[in-house]
Amino acid sequence: MNHHLRRRLAESITALERGDISVLSAFDSPSLSHIIGLTGSPGVGKSCLTSAIVTELRARGRTVAVIAIDPSSPTTGGSLLGDRLRMGKHRSDAAVYIRSIASRGHLGGASSSTPLVLSLLERAGFDTILVETVGVGQSETEIRHLADTMVWMTAPGLGDDIQAAKAGVLEVADVLVVNKSDLQGADETAEQLRSALHQAPAVGVGQWQPEVVCTSAVDESGVSEFLDVLDRHLAAEGADARRALREKRFGQVVVELSLDQLRERILTAAKPDGRPLVECIVNRLARGEMELGDAVAHVVEAVTR
Ligand code: GDP
């Protein structure tokens, strides 16, 4: 990837964050990327392991994009994860693109531009897209619906994490990673997770049973095995399920965007004193609190009176 493409990507992502999807059509690779969601508590080693995985992916000849979802507000400028990643040794590698994005986008307020950014990077032809997010709150839930493979990470000695895993993570993670396996207690943590998985009802896609892998981002042990597991999961998931995931993801985005554009048009058409009412109706429609038919009737009334 040359400097020119890198700049086009950066500009396109900024445009997407503004809600301008026209930039998508400038990229047209038909191949699907392996989209991997990576989540876990702060400090378990997500950034370090991401860097190690990127090294391994590059050794296997794959291009890779890393998206760090920053849960802080857009105004703080995405400093939490992305900047640390950007500092790394991959900075000068032309086949690696790294970017952090704020989890709060501009589309309809609470929604995020993440699905659009993933579509863009996929259309730009990246073999692998890693989406890294702190394991708290909304952005994590969102990624689960966007990724082919969902990875949850922990490290030895985090009892809270194991409890959290039992409470729900096991139902959504395809691969569980115990990082910092160079430290004591990694094997025990892995065993606890395996036995929790054993007790949990099978929820995997098709024949897939979630797997536990031990890695160390420090001595890079287990990283190659981890990547083998990711590849196996991708193969198990199948192309049909992955295409369906993409259609659903894009469908949601289009609904959100058209509501945004609809809002703009109606507001332009409405007389000044009718605009607050129109705004309110479209917001309720977007939140699913109002039927489309009712909304249209109210809007017509507000625009014409
Ligand atoms: P994140 O918050 O999950 O992204 O975690 P970081 O990647 O920033 O790592 C947090 C801390 O754990 C840093 O001080 C790392 O050097 C350290 N760390 C990360 N991976 C490992 C590992 O495999 N072994 C050990 N011993 N330390 C690690």
XYZ file of C-alpha atoms and ligand atoms in Angstrom:
333
model
C 0.000 0.000 0.000
C 1.553 3.220 -1.093
C 1.395 6.573 0.568
C -1.320 7.688 -1.828
C -3.656 4.815 -0.941
C -3.032 5.325 2.748
C -4.142 8.921 2.414
C -7.209 7.972 0.396
C -8.202 5.508 3.097
C -7.761 8.091 5.828
C -9.804 10.659 3.933
C -12.517 8.135 3.110
C -12.840 7.074 6.737
C -13.209 10.679 7.778
C -15.922 11.080 5.128
C -17.717 7.974 6.398
C -17.621 9.347 9.915
C -19.474 12.363 8.518
C -22.069 10.022 6.982
C -20.900 10.349 3.375
C -21.079 6.822 1.925
C -20.299 7.854 -1.634
C -16.604 7.210 -0.918
C -17.294 3.469 -0.672
C -17.764 3.121 -4.417
C -14.158 4.150 -5.049
C -13.018 0.788 -3.625
C -14.259 -2.385 -5.257
C -12.384 -5.495 -4.164
C -14.898 -8.377 -4.282
C -13.084 -10.565 -1.748
C -14.162 -10.934 1.863
C -11.785 -9.977 4.644
C -11.439 -12.082 7.761
C -12.905 -9.671 10.305
C -11.685 -10.490 13.790
C -13.090 -8.772 16.875
C -10.704 -8.644 19.823
C -11.949 -7.653 23.238
C -10.840 -7.864 26.872
C -10.293 -5.802 30.001
C -7.750 -2.981 29.914
C -4.229 -4.252 30.558
C -4.632 -7.866 29.428
C -2.345 -7.135 26.495
C -4.652 -6.454 23.547
C -2.366 -3.885 21.952
C 0.759 -5.994 22.440
C -0.856 -9.168 21.173
C -2.365 -7.334 18.213
C 1.117 -6.254 17.250
C 2.345 -9.864 17.551
C -0.560 -11.157 15.438
C 0.146 -8.552 12.781
C 3.751 -9.776 12.629
C 2.532 -13.352 12.196
C -0.056 -12.371 9.569
C 2.603 -10.515 7.607
C 4.912 -13.549 7.846
C 2.093 -15.492 6.179
C 1.922 -12.896 3.441
C -1.395 -11.328 4.415
C -2.326 -7.683 4.368
C -3.927 -6.382 7.518
C -5.905 -3.433 8.795
C -6.211 -2.748 12.505
C -9.094 -0.696 13.803
C -8.954 0.345 17.434
C -12.354 1.404 18.709
C -11.896 4.168 21.188
C -14.741 4.253 23.663
C -13.993 7.822 24.616
C -15.833 10.684 22.959
C -14.804 11.922 19.510
C -13.578 15.152 21.070
C -10.775 13.427 22.968
C -9.460 12.256 19.640
C -9.164 8.503 19.890
C -6.107 8.349 22.063
C -6.774 5.270 24.151
C -5.794 2.362 21.944
C -4.834 3.624 18.542
C -1.925 5.811 19.376
C -0.108 3.090 21.235
C -0.643 0.771 18.259
C 0.566 3.360 15.830
C 3.817 3.721 17.712
C 4.723 0.127 16.953
C 7.094 -1.427 14.504
C 4.381 -1.871 11.858
C 4.198 1.794 11.250
C 6.460 1.630 8.241
C 5.013 -1.581 6.785
C 3.141 -0.693 3.613
C 0.781 -3.687 3.925
C -0.470 -2.690 7.367
C -3.038 0.033 7.950
C -3.765 1.153 11.505
C -6.442 3.554 12.580
C -8.401 4.343 15.711
C -11.981 5.485 15.504
C -14.274 6.879 18.159
C -17.128 4.576 19.103
C -19.582 7.450 18.972
C -20.065 8.369 15.344
C -22.211 11.057 13.857
C -24.926 8.961 12.285
C -28.134 9.453 14.206
C -26.280 10.263 17.420
C -25.606 6.987 19.179
C -24.820 4.847 16.162
C -21.283 4.263 15.047
C -19.504 4.469 11.723
C -17.667 1.220 12.457
C -19.731 -0.955 10.057
C -19.040 1.468 7.232
C -15.342 1.600 7.997
C -15.232 -2.205 7.921
C -16.996 -2.211 4.553
C -14.494 0.283 3.241
C -11.459 -1.715 4.392
C -12.973 -4.891 3.003
C -13.567 -3.214 -0.337
C -9.987 -1.951 -0.184
C -8.967 -5.626 -0.229
C -7.364 -6.268 3.174
C -7.031 -9.991 3.882
C -7.535 -9.520 7.605
C -9.197 -6.768 9.606
C -8.586 -6.757 13.342
C -11.041 -4.731 15.390
C -9.756 -4.088 18.861
C -12.044 -2.818 21.584
C -11.964 -2.491 25.353
C -14.201 -5.113 26.884
C -16.691 -2.756 28.400
C -19.989 -1.516 27.098
C -21.533 -0.767 23.789
C -18.670 -1.004 21.338
C -18.005 -4.592 22.349
C -21.615 -5.617 21.735
C -21.507 -3.920 18.388
C -18.366 -5.692 17.222
C -19.865 -9.048 18.027
C -22.383 -8.441 15.244
C -19.781 -7.320 12.764
C -16.956 -9.819 13.158
C -16.524 -13.228 11.538
C -14.554 -14.371 14.558
C -14.898 -12.998 18.061
C -11.921 -13.266 20.413
C -12.033 -12.598 24.130
C -8.758 -12.079 25.967
C -7.763 -12.379 29.579
C -4.538 -12.820 31.557
C -3.599 -14.936 34.589
C -4.757 -13.741 37.978
C -7.843 -11.827 36.880
C -10.519 -13.612 38.875
C -13.115 -11.002 37.913
C -12.546 -11.798 34.291
C -13.195 -15.481 34.827
C -16.445 -14.666 36.593
C -17.424 -12.361 33.727
C -16.577 -15.126 31.294
C -18.903 -17.506 33.068
C -21.613 -14.873 33.157
C -21.767 -14.264 29.444
C -18.560 -14.022 27.465
C -18.545 -17.725 26.771
C -21.719 -17.330 24.790
C -20.245 -14.846 22.366
C -16.552 -15.674 22.059
C -15.380 -18.101 19.377
C -11.832 -18.100 20.703
C -10.652 -17.386 24.250
C -7.080 -16.245 24.763
C -5.091 -16.387 27.972
C -2.337 -13.883 27.268
C 0.785 -13.345 29.427
C 1.342 -17.091 29.469
C 4.959 -16.298 30.407
C 3.568 -15.446 33.853
C 2.517 -17.935 36.499
C -1.051 -19.153 36.574
C -1.802 -19.123 32.843
C -2.393 -22.866 32.665
C -4.788 -22.722 35.616
C -6.709 -19.858 34.027
C -6.931 -21.784 30.762
C -8.176 -24.852 32.655
C -10.849 -22.800 34.423
C -12.053 -21.458 31.116
C -12.063 -24.896 29.527
C -14.128 -26.357 32.310
C -16.514 -23.380 32.190
C -16.867 -23.951 28.448
C -17.507 -27.584 29.084
C -20.405 -26.719 31.372
C -21.827 -24.009 29.139
C -24.479 -24.977 26.595
C -23.055 -25.263 23.098
C -23.732 -22.028 21.261
C -21.071 -22.090 18.572
C -21.858 -21.612 14.906
C -22.377 -24.971 13.237
C -19.868 -27.481 14.477
C -17.543 -24.958 16.079
C -16.664 -25.404 19.722
C -14.977 -22.379 21.308
C -11.280 -22.946 21.916
C -8.895 -21.691 24.591
C -5.390 -20.643 23.505
C -2.438 -19.480 25.627
C -0.247 -16.733 24.188
C 2.543 -14.440 25.263
C 2.943 -11.153 23.497
C 6.344 -10.828 25.177
C 8.075 -13.957 23.876
C 5.533 -14.415 21.060
C 4.797 -18.004 22.062
C 1.396 -19.333 21.059
C 0.816 -16.602 18.489
C 1.166 -18.915 15.518
C -1.190 -21.461 17.137
C -3.632 -18.645 17.846
C -3.653 -17.707 14.184
C -4.199 -21.352 13.207
C -7.286 -21.405 15.443
C -8.574 -18.179 13.876
C -8.154 -19.696 10.401
C -9.935 -22.871 11.462
C -12.836 -20.877 12.849
C -13.134 -18.934 9.624
C -13.219 -22.139 7.610
C -15.846 -23.601 9.965
C -18.079 -20.583 9.625
C -18.457 -20.893 5.875
C -18.825 -18.321 3.121
C -22.650 -18.227 3.152
C -22.863 -17.189 6.801
C -20.200 -14.564 6.224
C -21.964 -13.065 3.213
C -25.225 -12.979 5.181
C -23.434 -11.171 8.007
C -22.222 -8.535 5.587
C -25.621 -7.995 4.020
C -27.202 -7.587 7.423
C -24.483 -5.189 8.530
C -24.860 -3.095 5.421
C -28.648 -3.189 5.594
C -28.550 -1.650 9.065
C -26.210 1.052 7.917
C -28.401 1.925 4.955
C -31.492 2.181 7.166
C -29.647 4.533 9.501
C -28.306 6.611 6.665
C -31.624 6.919 4.876
C -33.264 8.062 8.091
C -30.570 10.675 8.377
C -31.098 11.833 4.819
C -34.875 11.674 5.207
C -34.612 13.884 8.246
C -32.592 16.437 6.299
C -35.052 16.559 3.419
C -38.151 16.836 5.540
C -36.576 19.511 7.702
C -35.754 21.484 4.589
C -39.342 21.130 3.389
C -40.937 21.960 6.737
C -41.875 25.500 7.674
C -39.599 26.862 10.423
C -42.146 26.443 13.223
C -42.850 22.826 12.172
C -39.207 21.714 12.335
C -38.929 20.799 16.028
C -41.952 18.541 15.666
C -40.549 16.870 12.555
C -37.224 16.343 14.337
C -39.030 14.691 17.219
C -41.074 12.393 14.945
C -38.060 11.247 12.933
C -36.128 10.555 16.142
C -38.964 8.420 17.461
C -39.110 6.575 14.154
C -35.362 5.949 14.298
C -35.665 4.558 17.815
C -38.470 2.267 16.709
C -41.004 3.971 18.968
C -43.310 4.880 16.122
C -44.725 3.036 13.128
C -43.698 4.325 9.723
C -47.335 4.997 8.697
C -48.045 7.105 11.791
C -44.774 8.955 11.389
C -45.541 9.845 7.775
C -49.027 11.101 8.730
C -47.605 13.283 11.513
C -44.823 14.580 9.317
C -47.219 15.491 6.507
C -49.307 17.378 9.046
C -46.249 19.175 10.437
C -44.891 20.077 7.023
C -48.141 21.302 5.507
C -49.846 23.135 8.316
P -4.308 -3.542 26.629
O -4.756 -2.469 27.545
O -5.174 -4.755 26.751
O -4.145 -3.097 25.204
O -2.866 -4.023 27.147
P -1.394 -3.660 26.614
O -1.130 -4.354 25.341
O -1.222 -2.190 26.647
O -0.515 -4.326 27.746
C -0.639 -3.952 29.108
C 0.627 -4.316 29.834
O 0.820 -5.732 29.834
C 1.875 -3.707 29.220
O 2.709 -3.259 30.241
C 2.501 -4.866 28.484
O 3.887 -4.752 28.398
C 2.085 -6.061 29.316
N 1.963 -7.289 28.527
C 1.255 -7.431 27.374
N 1.350 -8.691 26.934
C 2.121 -9.362 27.813
C 2.581 -10.732 27.906
O 2.286 -11.587 27.079
N 3.342 -11.041 28.997
C 3.677 -10.132 29.941
N 4.432 -10.535 30.953
N 3.269 -8.853 29.876
C 2.508 -8.475 28.829
